[in-house]
Amino acid sequence: MTETEDCFNIEISLPGVKREDIFIHMHNNTLFLFVLMKKITKEKNERSRMHEFDSNTLKRHIPLPSNVDPGFMSAEYRQGILQLYIPKTTQQSTDKDMQVIVY
């Protein structure tokens, strides 16, 4: 996490993950990140075919300072990198409970 004058930036590497498998939730100044990571294995030989589906979940919670404005937080996922932009505010953040849409 990096901090600038007006916001906090968080950058997370998630190669091979689809945008629709990323879920971000904010509650009591804590950012919760859930990522469904799917792995498909295909094996093919002369007699049989085999498909295996495996999935794991990445879970992270990131405590944030009380001077963030979750109402204007944004998330962008491009080329395997999730970028979160969380603006600062001069007021103390209220206990908001909200989902963040990933673009």
mmCIF file of N, CA and C in Angstrom:
data_model
loop_
_atom_site.group_PDB
_atom_site.id
_atom_site.type_symbol
_atom_site.label_atom_id
_atom_site.label_comp_id
_atom_site.label_asym_id
_atom_site.label_seq_id
_atom_site.Cartn_x
_atom_site.Cartn_y
_atom_site.Cartn_z
ATOM 1 N N MET A 1 0.862 -1.166 0.000
ATOM 2 C CA MET A 1 0.000 0.000 0.000
ATOM 3 C C MET A 1 0.907 1.226 0.000
ATOM 4 N N THR A 2 0.585 2.157 -0.888
ATOM 5 C CA THR A 2 1.307 3.421 -0.924
ATOM 6 C C THR A 2 0.334 4.544 -0.600
ATOM 7 N N GLU A 3 0.887 5.627 -0.094
ATOM 8 C CA GLU A 3 0.059 6.760 0.307
ATOM 9 C C GLU A 3 0.522 7.999 -0.438
ATOM 10 N N THR A 4 -0.441 8.741 -0.989
ATOM 11 C CA THR A 4 -0.158 10.029 -1.598
ATOM 12 C C THR A 4 -0.871 11.096 -0.775
ATOM 13 N N GLU A 5 -0.817 12.327 -1.227
ATOM 14 C CA GLU A 5 -1.481 13.412 -0.502
ATOM 15 C C GLU A 5 -2.979 13.205 -0.371
ATOM 16 N N ASP A 6 -3.590 12.658 -1.412
ATOM 17 C CA ASP A 6 -5.053 12.580 -1.431
ATOM 18 C C ASP A 6 -5.642 11.179 -1.427
ATOM 19 N N CYS A 7 -4.810 10.127 -1.481
ATOM 20 C CA CYS A 7 -5.383 8.773 -1.494
ATOM 21 C C CYS A 7 -4.368 7.713 -1.082
ATOM 22 N N PHE A 8 -4.906 6.523 -0.865
ATOM 23 C CA PHE A 8 -4.099 5.323 -0.656
ATOM 24 C C PHE A 8 -4.237 4.467 -1.904
ATOM 25 N N ASN A 9 -3.154 3.854 -2.345
ATOM 26 C CA ASN A 9 -3.168 2.969 -3.507
ATOM 27 C C ASN A 9 -2.709 1.586 -3.071
ATOM 28 N N ILE A 10 -3.452 0.588 -3.492
ATOM 29 C CA ILE A 10 -3.089 -0.798 -3.203
ATOM 30 C C ILE A 10 -3.001 -1.523 -4.534
ATOM 31 N N GLU A 11 -1.915 -2.249 -4.746
ATOM 32 C CA GLU A 11 -1.709 -2.991 -5.986
ATOM 33 C C GLU A 11 -1.459 -4.451 -5.626
ATOM 34 N N ILE A 12 -2.248 -5.360 -6.237
ATOM 35 C CA ILE A 12 -2.150 -6.785 -5.930
ATOM 36 C C ILE A 12 -2.022 -7.557 -7.240
ATOM 37 N N SER A 13 -1.058 -8.439 -7.320
ATOM 38 C CA SER A 13 -0.854 -9.262 -8.503
ATOM 39 C C SER A 13 -1.747 -10.507 -8.435
ATOM 40 N N LEU A 14 -2.608 -10.675 -9.436
ATOM 41 C CA LEU A 14 -3.526 -11.819 -9.500
ATOM 42 C C LEU A 14 -3.523 -12.405 -10.911
ATOM 43 N N PRO A 15 -2.418 -12.967 -11.365
ATOM 44 C CA PRO A 15 -2.361 -13.474 -12.737
ATOM 45 C C PRO A 15 -3.303 -14.655 -12.950
ATOM 46 N N GLY A 16 -3.944 -14.669 -14.098
ATOM 47 C CA GLY A 16 -4.815 -15.780 -14.474
ATOM 48 C C GLY A 16 -6.193 -15.759 -13.848
ATOM 49 N N VAL A 17 -6.526 -14.718 -13.117
ATOM 50 C CA VAL A 17 -7.826 -14.613 -12.455
ATOM 51 C C VAL A 17 -8.760 -13.796 -13.338
ATOM 52 N N LYS A 18 -10.027 -14.179 -13.374
ATOM 53 C CA LYS A 18 -11.018 -13.410 -14.121
ATOM 54 C C LYS A 18 -11.608 -12.320 -13.225
ATOM 55 N N ARG A 19 -11.955 -11.218 -13.837
ATOM 56 C CA ARG A 19 -12.518 -10.077 -13.102
ATOM 57 C C ARG A 19 -13.733 -10.472 -12.269
ATOM 58 N N GLU A 20 -14.578 -11.333 -12.821
ATOM 59 C CA GLU A 20 -15.803 -11.720 -12.118
ATOM 60 C C GLU A 20 -15.545 -12.637 -10.916
ATOM 61 N N ASP A 21 -14.312 -13.080 -10.731
ATOM 62 C CA ASP A 21 -13.959 -13.924 -9.586
ATOM 63 C C ASP A 21 -13.311 -13.130 -8.445
ATOM 64 N N ILE A 22 -13.342 -11.798 -8.552
ATOM 65 C CA ILE A 22 -12.774 -10.931 -7.517
ATOM 66 C C ILE A 22 -13.921 -10.247 -6.778
ATOM 67 N N PHE A 23 -13.921 -10.380 -5.458
ATOM 68 C CA PHE A 23 -14.965 -9.776 -4.624
ATOM 69 C C PHE A 23 -14.296 -8.913 -3.564
ATOM 70 N N ILE A 24 -14.724 -7.656 -3.497
ATOM 71 C CA ILE A 24 -14.147 -6.719 -2.532
ATOM 72 C C ILE A 24 -15.274 -6.164 -1.677
ATOM 73 N N HIS A 25 -15.045 -6.181 -0.379
ATOM 74 C CA HIS A 25 -16.052 -5.740 0.582
ATOM 75 C C HIS A 25 -15.363 -4.843 1.610
ATOM 76 N N MET A 26 -16.025 -3.770 1.989
ATOM 77 C CA MET A 26 -15.485 -2.850 2.977
ATOM 78 C C MET A 26 -16.401 -2.846 4.191
ATOM 79 N N HIS A 27 -15.827 -3.035 5.376
ATOM 80 C CA HIS A 27 -16.621 -3.031 6.611
ATOM 81 C C HIS A 27 -15.757 -2.503 7.751
ATOM 82 N N ASN A 28 -16.245 -1.478 8.435
ATOM 83 C CA ASN A 28 -15.539 -0.901 9.598
ATOM 84 C C ASN A 28 -14.069 -0.587 9.309
ATOM 85 N N ASN A 29 -13.828 0.099 8.227
ATOM 86 C CA ASN A 29 -12.477 0.497 7.805
ATOM 87 C C ASN A 29 -11.528 -0.680 7.593
ATOM 88 N N THR A 30 -12.092 -1.814 7.262
ATOM 89 C CA THR A 30 -11.287 -2.968 6.872
ATOM 90 C C THR A 30 -11.730 -3.405 5.482
ATOM 91 N N LEU A 31 -10.760 -3.570 4.612
ATOM 92 C CA LEU A 31 -11.019 -4.002 3.246
ATOM 93 C C LEU A 31 -10.859 -5.516 3.194
ATOM 94 N N PHE A 32 -11.892 -6.207 2.737
ATOM 95 C CA PHE A 32 -11.853 -7.666 2.613
ATOM 96 C C PHE A 32 -11.779 -8.021 1.141
ATOM 97 N N LEU A 33 -10.814 -8.835 0.781
ATOM 98 C CA LEU A 33 -10.604 -9.255 -0.597
ATOM 99 C C LEU A 33 -10.761 -10.768 -0.672
ATOM 100 N N PHE A 34 -11.666 -11.229 -1.539
ATOM 101 C CA PHE A 34 -11.875 -12.654 -1.781
ATOM 102 C C PHE A 34 -11.673 -12.904 -3.271
ATOM 103 N N VAL A 35 -10.817 -13.858 -3.597
ATOM 104 C CA VAL A 35 -10.536 -14.176 -4.998
ATOM 105 C C VAL A 35 -10.686 -15.670 -5.191
ATOM 106 N N LEU A 36 -11.543 -16.058 -6.120
ATOM 107 C CA LEU A 36 -11.712 -17.460 -6.470
ATOM 108 C C LEU A 36 -10.719 -17.789 -7.569
ATOM 109 N N MET A 37 -9.802 -18.683 -7.281
ATOM 110 C CA MET A 37 -8.757 -19.048 -8.241
ATOM 111 C C MET A 37 -9.057 -20.444 -8.767
ATOM 112 N N LYS A 38 -9.396 -20.512 -10.046
ATOM 113 C CA LYS A 38 -9.754 -21.788 -10.670
ATOM 114 C C LYS A 38 -8.584 -22.312 -11.489
ATOM 115 N N LYS A 39 -8.422 -23.607 -11.434
ATOM 116 C CA LYS A 39 -7.375 -24.251 -12.218
ATOM 117 C C LYS A 39 -8.005 -25.432 -12.939
ATOM 118 N N ILE A 40 -7.831 -25.484 -14.245
ATOM 119 C CA ILE A 40 -8.372 -26.581 -15.048
ATOM 120 C C ILE A 40 -7.202 -27.352 -15.640
ATOM 121 N N THR A 41 -7.184 -28.646 -15.388
ATOM 122 C CA THR A 41 -6.144 -29.515 -15.926
ATOM 123 C C THR A 41 -6.772 -30.441 -16.951
ATOM 124 N N LYS A 42 -6.213 -30.464 -18.149
ATOM 125 C CA LYS A 42 -6.712 -31.354 -19.198
ATOM 126 C C LYS A 42 -5.607 -32.316 -19.585
ATOM 127 N N GLU A 43 -5.965 -33.567 -19.587
ATOM 128 C CA GLU A 43 -5.011 -34.596 -19.975
ATOM 129 C C GLU A 43 -5.678 -35.448 -21.046
ATOM 130 N N LYS A 44 -4.985 -35.654 -22.118
ATOM 131 C CA LYS A 44 -5.579 -36.388 -23.230
ATOM 132 C C LYS A 44 -4.559 -37.407 -23.745
ATOM 133 N N ASN A 45 -5.010 -38.647 -23.897
ATOM 134 C CA ASN A 45 -4.172 -39.651 -24.533
ATOM 135 C C ASN A 45 -5.050 -40.461 -25.488
ATOM 136 N N GLU A 46 -4.546 -41.555 -26.010
ATOM 137 C CA GLU A 46 -5.276 -42.320 -27.026
ATOM 138 C C GLU A 46 -6.573 -42.930 -26.503
ATOM 139 N N ARG A 47 -6.626 -43.316 -25.253
ATOM 140 C CA ARG A 47 -7.782 -44.040 -24.742
ATOM 141 C C ARG A 47 -8.741 -43.205 -23.901
ATOM 142 N N SER A 48 -8.267 -42.194 -23.284
ATOM 143 C CA SER A 48 -9.162 -41.468 -22.381
ATOM 144 C C SER A 48 -8.856 -39.978 -22.362
ATOM 145 N N ARG A 49 -9.814 -39.280 -21.830
ATOM 146 C CA ARG A 49 -9.651 -37.850 -21.586
ATOM 147 C C ARG A 49 -9.912 -37.599 -20.115
ATOM 148 N N MET A 50 -9.189 -36.673 -19.579
ATOM 149 C CA MET A 50 -9.398 -36.364 -18.184
ATOM 150 C C MET A 50 -9.420 -34.848 -18.024
ATOM 151 N N HIS A 51 -10.424 -34.376 -17.286
ATOM 152 C CA HIS A 51 -10.526 -32.961 -16.950
ATOM 153 C C HIS A 51 -10.639 -32.862 -15.439
ATOM 154 N N GLU A 52 -9.769 -32.078 -14.854
ATOM 155 C CA GLU A 52 -9.843 -31.850 -13.423
ATOM 156 C C GLU A 52 -10.050 -30.368 -13.176
ATOM 157 N N PHE A 53 -10.924 -30.085 -12.240
ATOM 158 C CA PHE A 53 -11.202 -28.708 -11.870
ATOM 159 C C PHE A 53 -10.831 -28.537 -10.403
ATOM 160 N N ASP A 54 -9.983 -27.587 -10.154
ATOM 161 C CA ASP A 54 -9.544 -27.323 -8.797
ATOM 162 C C ASP A 54 -9.754 -25.840 -8.531
ATOM 163 N N SER A 55 -10.179 -25.515 -7.344
ATOM 164 C CA SER A 55 -10.344 -24.100 -7.022
ATOM 165 C C SER A 55 -9.845 -23.821 -5.614
ATOM 166 N N ASN A 56 -9.258 -22.689 -5.470
ATOM 167 C CA ASN A 56 -8.776 -22.197 -4.185
ATOM 168 C C ASN A 56 -9.328 -20.803 -3.987
ATOM 169 N N THR A 57 -9.362 -20.373 -2.762
ATOM 170 C CA THR A 57 -9.827 -19.032 -2.468
ATOM 171 C C THR A 57 -8.718 -18.265 -1.769
ATOM 172 N N LEU A 58 -8.414 -17.115 -2.311
ATOM 173 C CA LEU A 58 -7.465 -16.215 -1.680
ATOM 174 C C LEU A 58 -8.280 -15.233 -0.849
ATOM 175 N N LYS A 59 -7.943 -15.101 0.423
ATOM 176 C CA LYS A 59 -8.659 -14.186 1.318
ATOM 177 C C LYS A 59 -7.648 -13.276 1.983
ATOM 178 N N ARG A 60 -7.912 -12.001 1.931
ATOM 179 C CA ARG A 60 -7.060 -11.020 2.599
ATOM 180 C C ARG A 60 -7.938 -9.973 3.264
ATOM 181 N N HIS A 61 -7.519 -9.493 4.392
ATOM 182 C CA HIS A 61 -8.172 -8.332 4.990
ATOM 183 C C HIS A 61 -7.088 -7.298 5.269
ATOM 184 N N ILE A 62 -7.414 -6.072 4.894
ATOM 185 C CA ILE A 62 -6.451 -4.989 4.982
ATOM 186 C C ILE A 62 -7.061 -3.881 5.834
ATOM 187 N N PRO A 63 -6.544 -3.667 7.035
ATOM 188 C CA PRO A 63 -7.058 -2.567 7.855
ATOM 189 C C PRO A 63 -6.639 -1.232 7.251
ATOM 190 N N LEU A 64 -7.569 -0.283 7.231
ATOM 191 C CA LEU A 64 -7.313 1.031 6.658
ATOM 192 C C LEU A 64 -7.416 2.097 7.743
ATOM 193 N N PRO A 65 -6.754 3.220 7.549
ATOM 194 C CA PRO A 65 -6.866 4.312 8.515
ATOM 195 C C PRO A 65 -8.284 4.869 8.551
ATOM 196 N N SER A 66 -8.579 5.632 9.577
ATOM 197 C CA SER A 66 -9.939 6.160 9.735
ATOM 198 C C SER A 66 -10.227 7.349 8.834
ATOM 199 N N ASN A 67 -9.223 7.869 8.127
ATOM 200 C CA ASN A 67 -9.450 9.027 7.265
ATOM 201 C C ASN A 67 -9.665 8.665 5.794
ATOM 202 N N VAL A 68 -10.216 7.477 5.523
ATOM 203 C CA VAL A 68 -10.507 7.094 4.139
ATOM 204 C C VAL A 68 -11.985 7.337 3.839
ATOM 205 N N ASP A 69 -12.274 7.521 2.553
ATOM 206 C CA ASP A 69 -13.648 7.745 2.109
ATOM 207 C C ASP A 69 -14.068 6.558 1.240
ATOM 208 N N PRO A 70 -14.658 5.515 1.839
ATOM 209 C CA PRO A 70 -14.993 4.309 1.074
ATOM 210 C C PRO A 70 -16.057 4.544 0.015
ATOM 211 N N GLY A 71 -16.829 5.601 0.141
ATOM 212 C CA GLY A 71 -17.869 5.886 -0.839
ATOM 213 C C GLY A 71 -17.324 6.205 -2.222
ATOM 214 N N PHE A 72 -16.077 6.645 -2.296
ATOM 215 C CA PHE A 72 -15.468 6.998 -3.582
ATOM 216 C C PHE A 72 -14.306 6.080 -3.940
ATOM 217 N N MET A 73 -14.227 4.940 -3.289
ATOM 218 C CA MET A 73 -13.182 3.966 -3.581
ATOM 219 C C MET A 73 -13.438 3.339 -4.942
ATOM 220 N N SER A 74 -12.361 3.049 -5.683
ATOM 221 C CA SER A 74 -12.523 2.387 -6.983
ATOM 222 C C SER A 74 -11.522 1.244 -7.104
ATOM 223 N N ALA A 75 -11.878 0.265 -7.932
ATOM 224 C CA ALA A 75 -11.015 -0.900 -8.160
ATOM 225 C C ALA A 75 -10.968 -1.182 -9.654
ATOM 226 N N GLU A 76 -9.777 -1.454 -10.138
ATOM 227 C CA GLU A 76 -9.583 -1.736 -11.561
ATOM 228 C C GLU A 76 -8.681 -2.961 -11.695
ATOM 229 N N TYR A 77 -9.054 -3.871 -12.599
ATOM 230 C CA TYR A 77 -8.266 -5.088 -12.813
ATOM 231 C C TYR A 77 -7.881 -5.150 -14.282
ATOM 232 N N ARG A 78 -6.577 -5.071 -14.547
ATOM 233 C CA ARG A 78 -6.068 -5.159 -15.919
ATOM 234 C C ARG A 78 -4.784 -5.966 -15.950
ATOM 235 N N GLN A 79 -4.698 -6.851 -16.908
ATOM 236 C CA GLN A 79 -3.492 -7.637 -17.168
ATOM 237 C C GLN A 79 -2.921 -8.280 -15.906
ATOM 238 N N GLY A 80 -3.821 -8.845 -15.071
ATOM 239 C CA GLY A 80 -3.393 -9.583 -13.893
ATOM 240 C C GLY A 80 -3.066 -8.738 -12.675
ATOM 241 N N ILE A 81 -3.303 -7.423 -12.753
ATOM 242 C CA ILE A 81 -3.008 -6.535 -11.632
ATOM 243 C C ILE A 81 -4.299 -5.871 -11.158
ATOM 244 N N LEU A 82 -4.595 -6.019 -9.871
ATOM 245 C CA LEU A 82 -5.739 -5.348 -9.253
ATOM 246 C C LEU A 82 -5.227 -4.083 -8.593
ATOM 247 N N GLN A 83 -5.813 -2.939 -8.968
ATOM 248 C CA GLN A 83 -5.428 -1.661 -8.385
ATOM 249 C C GLN A 83 -6.619 -1.072 -7.657
ATOM 250 N N LEU A 84 -6.408 -0.726 -6.407
ATOM 251 C CA LEU A 84 -7.446 -0.110 -5.578
ATOM 252 C C LEU A 84 -7.031 1.321 -5.259
ATOM 253 N N TYR A 85 -7.973 2.237 -5.429
ATOM 254 C CA TYR A 85 -7.743 3.649 -5.133
ATOM 255 C C TYR A 85 -8.726 4.051 -4.044
ATOM 256 N N ILE A 86 -8.201 4.474 -2.897
ATOM 257 C CA ILE A 86 -9.054 4.814 -1.759
ATOM 258 C C ILE A 86 -8.756 6.255 -1.363
ATOM 259 N N PRO A 87 -9.673 7.169 -1.673
ATOM 260 C CA PRO A 87 -9.408 8.575 -1.368
ATOM 261 C C PRO A 87 -9.442 8.863 0.130
ATOM 262 N N LYS A 88 -8.694 9.891 0.498
ATOM 263 C CA LYS A 88 -8.679 10.346 1.882
ATOM 264 C C LYS A 88 -9.781 11.385 2.080
ATOM 265 N N THR A 89 -10.163 11.590 3.318
ATOM 266 C CA THR A 89 -11.131 12.611 3.680
ATOM 267 C C THR A 89 -10.660 13.284 4.963
ATOM 268 N N THR A 90 -11.162 14.481 5.222
ATOM 269 C CA THR A 90 -10.792 15.179 6.456
ATOM 270 C C THR A 90 -11.669 14.738 7.624
ATOM 271 N N GLN A 91 -12.772 14.076 7.328
ATOM 272 C CA GLN A 91 -13.682 13.605 8.371
ATOM 273 C C GLN A 91 -13.377 12.153 8.713
ATOM 274 N N GLN A 92 -13.725 11.764 9.906
ATOM 275 C CA GLN A 92 -13.571 10.363 10.298
ATOM 276 C C GLN A 92 -14.579 9.528 9.523
ATOM 277 N N SER A 93 -14.150 8.386 9.054
ATOM 278 C CA SER A 93 -15.024 7.498 8.295
ATOM 279 C C SER A 93 -16.065 6.865 9.215
ATOM 280 N N THR A 94 -17.296 6.782 8.700
ATOM 281 C CA THR A 94 -18.339 6.100 9.455
ATOM 282 C C THR A 94 -18.254 4.607 9.165
ATOM 283 N N ASP A 95 -18.936 3.829 9.949
ATOM 284 C CA ASP A 95 -18.903 2.375 9.771
ATOM 285 C C ASP A 95 -19.763 1.972 8.579
ATOM 286 N N LYS A 96 -19.221 2.159 7.401
ATOM 287 C CA LYS A 96 -19.946 1.789 6.188
ATOM 288 C C LYS A 96 -19.689 0.328 5.860
ATOM 289 N N ASP A 97 -20.696 -0.276 5.336
ATOM 290 C CA ASP A 97 -20.619 -1.662 4.897
ATOM 291 C C ASP A 97 -20.980 -1.654 3.423
ATOM 292 N N MET A 98 -20.020 -1.924 2.552
ATOM 293 C CA MET A 98 -20.300 -1.793 1.128
ATOM 294 C C MET A 98 -19.472 -2.745 0.278
ATOM 295 N N GLN A 99 -20.018 -3.069 -0.882
ATOM 296 C CA GLN A 99 -19.329 -3.859 -1.900
ATOM 297 C C GLN A 99 -18.611 -2.887 -2.832
ATOM 298 N N VAL A 100 -17.496 -3.307 -3.383
ATOM 299 C CA VAL A 100 -16.751 -2.504 -4.347
ATOM 300 C C VAL A 100 -16.778 -3.240 -5.669
ATOM 301 N N ILE A 101 -17.192 -2.547 -6.710
ATOM 302 C CA ILE A 101 -17.257 -3.139 -8.052
ATOM 303 C C ILE A 101 -15.872 -3.024 -8.708
ATOM 304 N N VAL A 102 -15.419 -4.110 -9.298
ATOM 305 C CA VAL A 102 -14.127 -4.133 -9.975
ATOM 306 C C VAL A 102 -14.354 -3.886 -11.460
ATOM 307 N N TYR A 103 -13.710 -2.855 -11.994
ATOM 308 C CA TYR A 103 -13.816 -2.518 -13.417
ATOM 309 C C TYR A 103 -12.647 -3.047 -14.180
#
